[in-house]
């Protein structure tokens, strides 16, 4: 067991030191770990053919789930700041890591003991957001942290928040989760404000993904013909959008969010009617509108107008 752990640590050290310039090495490390986990899962049915001892398997699972988590997050964060033309995408390494975690969570190790339970920070938020698929609690924790951050300052922090917002936005699973998430983000705006946070942008991205995944365009056309719901942002929706835009500068990534925000009022109004929270959201938006400026003020005003019964 100790020899196996030492080999795993050495291989991880090599992978870590070669990144972020060469993400493929790190990806191959996680693919190798996944192969071991998959093989051990098949062998567990026949105790006489075990090639990996239960103790070593447990140690490797703990190492991948929590031991290397902080270092991996830092490497992914560094990679996100590098132009894709000069480095491999961190998308493949994160995807491979998530596959490992998925196999580990299906075993005796629970997500409560994984590294994703660490405090959210700029060093780990990108991976944390990608791991939000494991639970609604993780999703809420990450998006709440993102929504509270002040975007005035380090451009690299803004970039990390934008990419992480794209990673966490698709993670809502049920109507009740989505409804509570939107209400929570509006509450955060009442405290943190609108102008120096990405709250509205995060809400817009979540609504855009939800709308597209639930085929809401057909519903709006059939039941709400008076309101015209723009769908320009739907052309951009993909499960890997966070990774696909990594080579773009902040300005271009922000432009994607501008499309989400443009489409937000009509989509949010229709969803609020469906969820029966129109009055609550209208009240929050009215209070926020007093201090909002520019595009965000215009967005909130349109939301209020539609929620209060006005058409387009």
mmCIF file of C-alpha atoms in Angstrom:
data_model
loop_
_atom_site.group_PDB
_atom_site.id
_atom_site.type_symbol
_atom_site.label_atom_id
_atom_site.label_comp_id
_atom_site.label_asym_id
_atom_site.label_seq_id
_atom_site.Cartn_x
_atom_site.Cartn_y
_atom_site.Cartn_z
ATOM 1 C CA UNK A 1 0.000 0.000 0.000
ATOM 2 C CA UNK A 2 2.728 2.483 0.965
ATOM 3 C CA UNK A 3 4.665 1.784 -2.242
ATOM 4 C CA UNK A 4 1.544 2.311 -4.333
ATOM 5 C CA UNK A 5 0.809 5.595 -2.570
ATOM 6 C CA UNK A 6 4.381 6.769 -3.141
ATOM 7 C CA UNK A 7 4.179 5.975 -6.862
ATOM 8 C CA UNK A 8 0.868 7.839 -7.147
ATOM 9 C CA UNK A 9 2.332 10.860 -5.360
ATOM 10 C CA UNK A 10 5.385 10.885 -7.647
ATOM 11 C CA UNK A 11 3.264 10.632 -10.791
ATOM 12 C CA UNK A 12 1.030 13.419 -9.551
ATOM 13 C CA UNK A 13 4.056 15.598 -8.812
ATOM 14 C CA UNK A 14 5.305 15.147 -12.376
ATOM 15 C CA UNK A 15 1.859 15.927 -13.805
ATOM 16 C CA UNK A 16 1.503 18.999 -11.599
ATOM 17 C CA UNK A 17 4.933 20.392 -12.439
ATOM 18 C CA UNK A 18 4.372 20.004 -16.191
ATOM 19 C CA UNK A 19 1.107 21.933 -15.985
ATOM 20 C CA UNK A 20 -0.397 24.361 -16.878
ATOM 21 C CA UNK A 21 1.768 24.385 -20.018
ATOM 22 C CA UNK A 22 0.861 20.772 -20.771
ATOM 23 C CA UNK A 23 -2.550 19.856 -19.430
ATOM 24 C CA UNK A 24 -2.561 16.549 -21.335
ATOM 25 C CA UNK A 25 -0.100 15.034 -18.851
ATOM 26 C CA UNK A 26 -2.470 15.802 -15.978
ATOM 27 C CA UNK A 27 -5.394 14.461 -17.974
ATOM 28 C CA UNK A 28 -3.570 11.181 -18.505
ATOM 29 C CA UNK A 29 -2.905 10.930 -14.774
ATOM 30 C CA UNK A 30 -6.625 11.115 -14.024
ATOM 31 C CA UNK A 31 -7.439 8.714 -16.863
ATOM 32 C CA UNK A 32 -4.984 6.272 -15.302
ATOM 33 C CA UNK A 33 -6.599 6.639 -11.883
ATOM 34 C CA UNK A 34 -10.039 6.127 -13.410
ATOM 35 C CA UNK A 35 -8.804 2.932 -15.084
ATOM 36 C CA UNK A 36 -7.585 1.619 -11.738
ATOM 37 C CA UNK A 37 -10.895 2.453 -10.047
ATOM 38 C CA UNK A 38 -12.896 0.839 -12.850
ATOM 39 C CA UNK A 39 -10.737 -2.276 -12.821
ATOM 40 C CA UNK A 40 -10.990 -2.590 -9.045
ATOM 41 C CA UNK A 41 -14.768 -2.273 -9.272
ATOM 42 C CA UNK A 42 -14.965 -5.218 -11.664
ATOM 43 C CA UNK A 43 -12.522 -7.319 -9.629
ATOM 44 C CA UNK A 44 -14.419 -6.764 -6.397
ATOM 45 C CA UNK A 45 -16.904 -9.358 -7.583
ATOM 46 C CA UNK A 46 -14.164 -11.981 -7.569
ATOM 47 C CA UNK A 47 -11.960 -11.594 -4.480
ATOM 48 C CA UNK A 48 -9.485 -14.195 -5.798
ATOM 49 C CA UNK A 49 -8.421 -11.976 -8.715
ATOM 50 C CA UNK A 50 -7.738 -8.679 -6.945
ATOM 51 C CA UNK A 51 -4.799 -6.792 -8.515
ATOM 52 C CA UNK A 52 -5.236 -3.751 -6.256
ATOM 53 C CA UNK A 53 -5.543 -4.272 -2.519
ATOM 54 C CA UNK A 54 -8.603 -2.717 -0.841
ATOM 55 C CA UNK A 55 -6.290 -0.629 1.362
ATOM 56 C CA UNK A 56 -4.397 0.785 -1.636
ATOM 57 C CA UNK A 57 -7.621 1.418 -3.525
ATOM 58 C CA UNK A 58 -8.992 3.346 -0.574
ATOM 59 C CA UNK A 59 -5.765 5.338 -0.289
ATOM 60 C CA UNK A 60 -5.811 6.240 -3.997
ATOM 61 C CA UNK A 61 -9.450 7.268 -3.798
ATOM 62 C CA UNK A 62 -8.743 9.539 -0.839
ATOM 63 C CA UNK A 63 -5.704 10.987 -2.604
ATOM 64 C CA UNK A 64 -7.662 11.867 -5.746
ATOM 65 C CA UNK A 65 -10.775 13.053 -3.892
ATOM 66 C CA UNK A 66 -9.032 15.271 -1.362
ATOM 67 C CA UNK A 67 -5.241 14.928 -1.209
ATOM 68 C CA UNK A 68 -4.449 16.579 -4.532
ATOM 69 C CA UNK A 69 -7.555 18.768 -4.769
ATOM 70 C CA UNK A 70 -6.012 22.098 -3.738
ATOM 71 C CA UNK A 71 -3.016 21.705 -6.030
ATOM 72 C CA UNK A 72 -5.193 20.697 -8.959
ATOM 73 C CA UNK A 73 -7.446 23.719 -8.418
ATOM 74 C CA UNK A 74 -4.459 26.072 -8.460
ATOM 75 C CA UNK A 75 -3.142 24.569 -11.693
ATOM 76 C CA UNK A 76 -6.563 24.868 -13.345
ATOM 77 C CA UNK A 77 -6.801 28.477 -12.165
ATOM 78 C CA UNK A 78 -3.384 29.272 -13.632
ATOM 79 C CA UNK A 79 -4.291 27.582 -16.901
ATOM 80 C CA UNK A 80 -7.446 29.659 -17.256
ATOM 81 C CA UNK A 81 -5.292 32.776 -17.479
ATOM 82 C CA UNK A 82 -3.183 31.413 -20.343
ATOM 83 C CA UNK A 83 -4.165 31.871 -23.968
ATOM 84 C CA UNK A 84 -5.292 28.557 -25.440
ATOM 85 C CA UNK A 85 -2.984 29.090 -28.416
ATOM 86 C CA UNK A 86 0.017 28.516 -26.153
ATOM 87 C CA UNK A 87 -1.384 25.870 -23.821
ATOM 88 C CA UNK A 88 -3.624 22.850 -23.755
ATOM 89 C CA UNK A 89 -7.156 23.301 -22.520
ATOM 90 C CA UNK A 90 -7.799 22.599 -18.852
ATOM 91 C CA UNK A 91 -11.209 21.311 -19.948
ATOM 92 C CA UNK A 92 -9.932 17.786 -20.542
ATOM 93 C CA UNK A 93 -8.201 17.529 -17.165
ATOM 94 C CA UNK A 94 -11.261 18.817 -15.291
ATOM 95 C CA UNK A 95 -13.519 16.442 -17.225
ATOM 96 C CA UNK A 96 -11.224 13.509 -16.414
ATOM 97 C CA UNK A 97 -11.093 14.553 -12.762
ATOM 98 C CA UNK A 98 -14.888 14.724 -12.550
ATOM 99 C CA UNK A 99 -15.111 11.212 -13.974
ATOM 100 C CA UNK A 100 -12.771 10.026 -11.221
ATOM 101 C CA UNK A 101 -14.866 11.747 -8.557
ATOM 102 C CA UNK A 102 -18.014 10.234 -9.988
ATOM 103 C CA UNK A 103 -16.563 6.748 -9.627
ATOM 104 C CA UNK A 104 -15.284 7.510 -6.132
ATOM 105 C CA UNK A 105 -18.616 8.931 -4.962
ATOM 106 C CA UNK A 106 -20.285 5.730 -6.122
ATOM 107 C CA UNK A 107 -18.028 3.763 -3.788
ATOM 108 C CA UNK A 108 -17.741 3.929 -0.004
ATOM 109 C CA UNK A 109 -16.335 7.489 -0.016
ATOM 110 C CA UNK A 110 -18.995 10.203 0.237
ATOM 111 C CA UNK A 111 -18.803 13.728 -1.138
ATOM 112 C CA UNK A 112 -18.702 14.981 2.461
ATOM 113 C CA UNK A 113 -15.070 13.889 2.722
ATOM 114 C CA UNK A 114 -13.960 15.187 -0.690
ATOM 115 C CA UNK A 115 -11.930 18.294 -1.385
ATOM 116 C CA UNK A 116 -14.988 19.990 -2.861
ATOM 117 C CA UNK A 117 -16.055 20.681 0.719
ATOM 118 C CA UNK A 118 -13.188 23.188 1.052
ATOM 119 C CA UNK A 119 -13.923 26.890 1.399
ATOM 120 C CA UNK A 120 -14.494 28.511 -1.985
ATOM 121 C CA UNK A 121 -11.793 30.926 -3.170
ATOM 122 C CA UNK A 122 -10.422 32.385 -6.390
ATOM 123 C CA UNK A 123 -7.860 29.549 -6.427
ATOM 124 C CA UNK A 124 -10.471 26.801 -6.527
ATOM 125 C CA UNK A 125 -13.784 28.288 -7.686
ATOM 126 C CA UNK A 126 -13.410 27.078 -11.286
ATOM 127 C CA UNK A 127 -13.080 23.423 -10.266
ATOM 128 C CA UNK A 128 -15.632 23.901 -7.475
ATOM 129 C CA UNK A 129 -18.132 25.210 -10.025
ATOM 130 C CA UNK A 130 -17.440 22.279 -12.327
ATOM 131 C CA UNK A 131 -18.032 19.907 -9.386
ATOM 132 C CA UNK A 132 -21.392 21.507 -8.602
ATOM 133 C CA UNK A 133 -23.069 18.687 -10.509
ATOM 134 C CA UNK A 134 -22.552 16.439 -7.480
ATOM 135 C CA UNK A 135 -25.170 18.129 -5.303
ATOM 136 C CA UNK A 136 -27.595 21.039 -5.128
ATOM 137 C CA UNK A 137 -25.868 22.093 -1.896
ATOM 138 C CA UNK A 138 -22.572 22.434 -3.770
ATOM 139 C CA UNK A 139 -24.271 24.407 -6.520
ATOM 140 C CA UNK A 140 -25.822 26.868 -4.068
ATOM 141 C CA UNK A 141 -22.560 27.263 -2.150
ATOM 142 C CA UNK A 142 -20.526 28.099 -5.250
ATOM 143 C CA UNK A 143 -23.026 30.453 -6.874
ATOM 144 C CA UNK A 144 -23.556 32.286 -3.581
ATOM 145 C CA UNK A 145 -19.803 32.875 -3.295
ATOM 146 C CA UNK A 146 -19.575 34.097 -6.899
ATOM 147 C CA UNK A 147 -22.538 36.442 -6.433
ATOM 148 C CA UNK A 148 -20.960 38.108 -3.385
ATOM 149 C CA UNK A 149 -17.643 39.000 -5.016
ATOM 150 C CA UNK A 150 -16.806 42.567 -5.995
ATOM 151 C CA UNK A 151 -15.728 42.617 -9.644
ATOM 152 C CA UNK A 152 -13.906 45.932 -9.422
ATOM 153 C CA UNK A 153 -10.193 45.207 -9.283
ATOM 154 C CA UNK A 154 -7.977 42.410 -10.612
ATOM 155 C CA UNK A 155 -9.042 41.515 -14.197
ATOM 156 C CA UNK A 156 -7.931 37.921 -13.618
ATOM 157 C CA UNK A 157 -10.434 37.650 -10.761
ATOM 158 C CA UNK A 158 -13.194 38.930 -13.048
ATOM 159 C CA UNK A 159 -12.208 36.335 -15.634
ATOM 160 C CA UNK A 160 -12.319 33.574 -13.039
ATOM 161 C CA UNK A 161 -15.802 34.663 -11.935
ATOM 162 C CA UNK A 162 -17.088 34.777 -15.520
ATOM 163 C CA UNK A 163 -15.752 31.318 -16.388
ATOM 164 C CA UNK A 164 -16.952 29.852 -13.094
ATOM 165 C CA UNK A 165 -20.402 31.346 -13.645
ATOM 166 C CA UNK A 166 -20.574 29.532 -16.983
ATOM 167 C CA UNK A 167 -19.528 26.308 -15.248
ATOM 168 C CA UNK A 168 -22.096 26.489 -12.438
ATOM 169 C CA UNK A 169 -24.999 27.955 -14.448
ATOM 170 C CA UNK A 170 -26.221 24.652 -15.998
ATOM 171 C CA UNK A 171 -26.307 22.756 -12.699
ATOM 172 C CA UNK A 172 -29.914 23.293 -11.504
ATOM 173 C CA UNK A 173 -31.852 20.022 -11.493
ATOM 174 C CA UNK A 174 -35.428 20.708 -10.401
ATOM 175 C CA UNK A 175 -37.875 23.608 -10.552
ATOM 176 C CA UNK A 176 -37.753 24.065 -6.778
ATOM 177 C CA UNK A 177 -33.944 24.311 -6.833
ATOM 178 C CA UNK A 178 -34.026 26.856 -9.632
ATOM 179 C CA UNK A 179 -36.760 28.921 -8.004
ATOM 180 C CA UNK A 180 -34.930 29.034 -4.663
ATOM 181 C CA UNK A 181 -31.635 29.823 -6.393
ATOM 182 C CA UNK A 182 -33.063 32.831 -8.247
ATOM 183 C CA UNK A 183 -34.688 34.171 -5.075
ATOM 184 C CA UNK A 184 -31.402 33.679 -3.187
ATOM 185 C CA UNK A 185 -29.405 35.582 -5.808
ATOM 186 C CA UNK A 186 -31.858 38.493 -5.718
ATOM 187 C CA UNK A 187 -31.509 38.549 -1.908
ATOM 188 C CA UNK A 188 -27.719 38.662 -2.247
ATOM 189 C CA UNK A 189 -28.034 41.628 -4.601
ATOM 190 C CA UNK A 190 -30.056 43.488 -1.971
ATOM 191 C CA UNK A 191 -26.990 43.292 0.275
ATOM 192 C CA UNK A 192 -24.045 43.262 -2.147
ATOM 193 C CA UNK A 193 -25.568 45.525 -4.785
ATOM 194 C CA UNK A 194 -25.876 45.146 -8.546
ATOM 195 C CA UNK A 195 -23.252 47.395 -10.107
ATOM 196 C CA UNK A 196 -20.110 45.796 -8.653
ATOM 197 C CA UNK A 197 -21.202 42.150 -8.692
ATOM 198 C CA UNK A 198 -22.060 39.528 -11.295
ATOM 199 C CA UNK A 199 -25.405 38.666 -9.712
ATOM 200 C CA UNK A 200 -27.535 39.703 -12.674
ATOM 201 C CA UNK A 201 -25.125 38.051 -15.113
ATOM 202 C CA UNK A 202 -25.193 34.811 -13.120
ATOM 203 C CA UNK A 203 -29.002 34.851 -12.969
ATOM 204 C CA UNK A 204 -29.127 35.516 -16.718
ATOM 205 C CA UNK A 205 -26.785 32.607 -17.467
ATOM 206 C CA UNK A 206 -28.765 30.248 -15.237
ATOM 207 C CA UNK A 207 -32.049 31.274 -16.866
ATOM 208 C CA UNK A 208 -30.546 30.893 -20.353
ATOM 209 C CA UNK A 209 -29.396 27.344 -19.623
ATOM 210 C CA UNK A 210 -32.656 26.422 -17.883
ATOM 211 C CA UNK A 211 -34.740 27.838 -20.712
ATOM 212 C CA UNK A 212 -32.798 25.943 -23.347
ATOM 213 C CA UNK A 213 -32.733 22.639 -21.442
ATOM 214 C CA UNK A 214 -36.491 22.726 -20.772
ATOM 215 C CA UNK A 215 -37.494 23.684 -24.340
ATOM 216 C CA UNK A 216 -39.268 26.748 -22.982
ATOM 217 C CA UNK A 217 -39.489 28.469 -26.366
ATOM 218 C CA UNK A 218 -42.340 26.159 -27.377
ATOM 219 C CA UNK A 219 -44.141 26.865 -24.101
ATOM 220 C CA UNK A 220 -43.833 30.638 -24.441
ATOM 221 C CA UNK A 221 -45.143 30.620 -27.998
ATOM 222 C CA UNK A 222 -48.138 28.497 -27.075
ATOM 223 C CA UNK A 223 -49.196 30.100 -23.798
ATOM 224 C CA UNK A 224 -47.767 33.627 -23.861
ATOM 225 C CA UNK A 225 -48.023 34.877 -27.466
ATOM 226 C CA UNK A 226 -48.077 38.533 -26.423
ATOM 227 C CA UNK A 227 -44.542 38.479 -25.052
ATOM 228 C CA UNK A 228 -41.717 38.082 -27.510
ATOM 229 C CA UNK A 229 -38.891 36.126 -25.934
ATOM 230 C CA UNK A 230 -35.563 36.691 -27.645
ATOM 231 C CA UNK A 231 -33.403 33.616 -28.028
ATOM 232 C CA UNK A 232 -30.092 34.957 -29.308
ATOM 233 C CA UNK A 233 -28.319 33.549 -26.240
ATOM 234 C CA UNK A 234 -29.611 30.071 -27.072
ATOM 235 C CA UNK A 235 -27.184 29.945 -29.983
ATOM 236 C CA UNK A 236 -24.345 30.040 -27.452
ATOM 237 C CA UNK A 237 -25.623 27.442 -24.994
ATOM 238 C CA UNK A 238 -23.513 24.318 -24.684
ATOM 239 C CA UNK A 239 -22.483 22.147 -21.762
ATOM 240 C CA UNK A 240 -18.816 22.993 -22.368
ATOM 241 C CA UNK A 241 -19.174 26.731 -22.964
ATOM 242 C CA UNK A 242 -16.986 27.489 -19.941
ATOM 243 C CA UNK A 243 -14.106 25.661 -21.603
ATOM 244 C CA UNK A 244 -14.848 26.672 -25.178
ATOM 245 C CA UNK A 245 -14.372 30.393 -24.451
ATOM 246 C CA UNK A 246 -11.125 30.128 -22.491
ATOM 247 C CA UNK A 247 -9.072 31.649 -25.319
ATOM 248 C CA UNK A 248 -11.278 34.745 -25.459
ATOM 249 C CA UNK A 249 -10.386 38.001 -23.686
ATOM 250 C CA UNK A 250 -12.567 39.223 -20.816
ATOM 251 C CA UNK A 251 -14.335 41.711 -23.084
ATOM 252 C CA UNK A 252 -15.543 38.974 -25.421
ATOM 253 C CA UNK A 253 -16.649 36.712 -22.570
ATOM 254 C CA UNK A 254 -18.528 39.645 -21.040
ATOM 255 C CA UNK A 255 -20.263 40.161 -24.393
ATOM 256 C CA UNK A 256 -21.680 36.631 -24.116
ATOM 257 C CA UNK A 257 -23.144 37.534 -20.739
ATOM 258 C CA UNK A 258 -24.589 40.717 -22.286
ATOM 259 C CA UNK A 259 -26.633 38.488 -24.605
ATOM 260 C CA UNK A 260 -27.831 36.464 -21.629
ATOM 261 C CA UNK A 261 -28.853 39.671 -19.843
ATOM 262 C CA UNK A 262 -30.654 40.976 -22.944
ATOM 263 C CA UNK A 263 -32.770 37.815 -23.026
ATOM 264 C CA UNK A 264 -33.305 37.720 -19.259
ATOM 265 C CA UNK A 265 -36.378 39.936 -18.586
ATOM 266 C CA UNK A 266 -38.941 38.134 -20.763
ATOM 267 C CA UNK A 267 -37.651 34.669 -19.890
ATOM 268 C CA UNK A 268 -37.535 35.402 -16.169
ATOM 269 C CA UNK A 269 -41.022 36.933 -16.230
ATOM 270 C CA UNK A 270 -42.531 33.832 -17.811
ATOM 271 C CA UNK A 271 -40.720 31.509 -15.408
ATOM 272 C CA UNK A 272 -41.763 33.589 -12.406
ATOM 273 C CA UNK A 273 -45.387 33.275 -13.530
ATOM 274 C CA UNK A 274 -44.934 29.506 -13.778
ATOM 275 C CA UNK A 275 -43.265 29.309 -10.364
ATOM 276 C CA UNK A 276 -45.769 31.773 -8.817
ATOM 277 C CA UNK A 277 -43.066 34.107 -7.480
ATOM 278 C CA UNK A 278 -43.786 37.140 -9.685
ATOM 279 C CA UNK A 279 -44.694 39.451 -6.789
ATOM 280 C CA UNK A 280 -41.644 38.483 -4.733
ATOM 281 C CA UNK A 281 -39.169 39.005 -7.574
ATOM 282 C CA UNK A 282 -40.880 42.221 -8.697
ATOM 283 C CA UNK A 283 -40.575 43.590 -5.172
ATOM 284 C CA UNK A 284 -36.887 42.747 -4.983
ATOM 285 C CA UNK A 285 -36.212 44.154 -8.449
ATOM 286 C CA UNK A 286 -37.989 47.410 -7.565
ATOM 287 C CA UNK A 287 -35.795 47.894 -4.505
ATOM 288 C CA UNK A 288 -32.656 47.095 -6.489
ATOM 289 C CA UNK A 289 -33.551 49.422 -9.347
ATOM 290 C CA UNK A 290 -33.081 52.504 -7.148
ATOM 291 C CA UNK A 291 -29.296 52.098 -7.020
ATOM 292 C CA UNK A 292 -28.639 50.211 -10.256
ATOM 293 C CA UNK A 293 -27.068 51.955 -13.231
ATOM 294 C CA UNK A 294 -26.802 51.598 -16.998
ATOM 295 C CA UNK A 295 -27.602 48.173 -18.510
ATOM 296 C CA UNK A 296 -28.405 46.581 -15.193
ATOM 297 C CA UNK A 297 -30.923 49.269 -14.345
ATOM 298 C CA UNK A 298 -32.542 48.885 -17.763
ATOM 299 C CA UNK A 299 -32.701 45.111 -17.267
ATOM 300 C CA UNK A 300 -34.334 45.440 -13.844
ATOM 301 C CA UNK A 301 -36.840 47.987 -15.161
ATOM 302 C CA UNK A 302 -37.852 45.613 -17.943
ATOM 303 C CA UNK A 303 -38.197 42.745 -15.466
ATOM 304 C CA UNK A 304 -40.477 44.878 -13.277
ATOM 305 C CA UNK A 305 -42.560 45.971 -16.263
ATOM 306 C CA UNK A 306 -43.134 42.393 -17.433
ATOM 307 C CA UNK A 307 -43.745 40.993 -13.975
ATOM 308 C CA UNK A 308 -46.318 43.693 -13.307
ATOM 309 C CA UNK A 309 -48.261 42.767 -16.418
ATOM 310 C CA UNK A 310 -46.732 44.951 -19.114
ATOM 311 C CA UNK A 311 -46.053 43.517 -22.566
ATOM 312 C CA UNK A 312 -43.257 44.038 -25.013
#
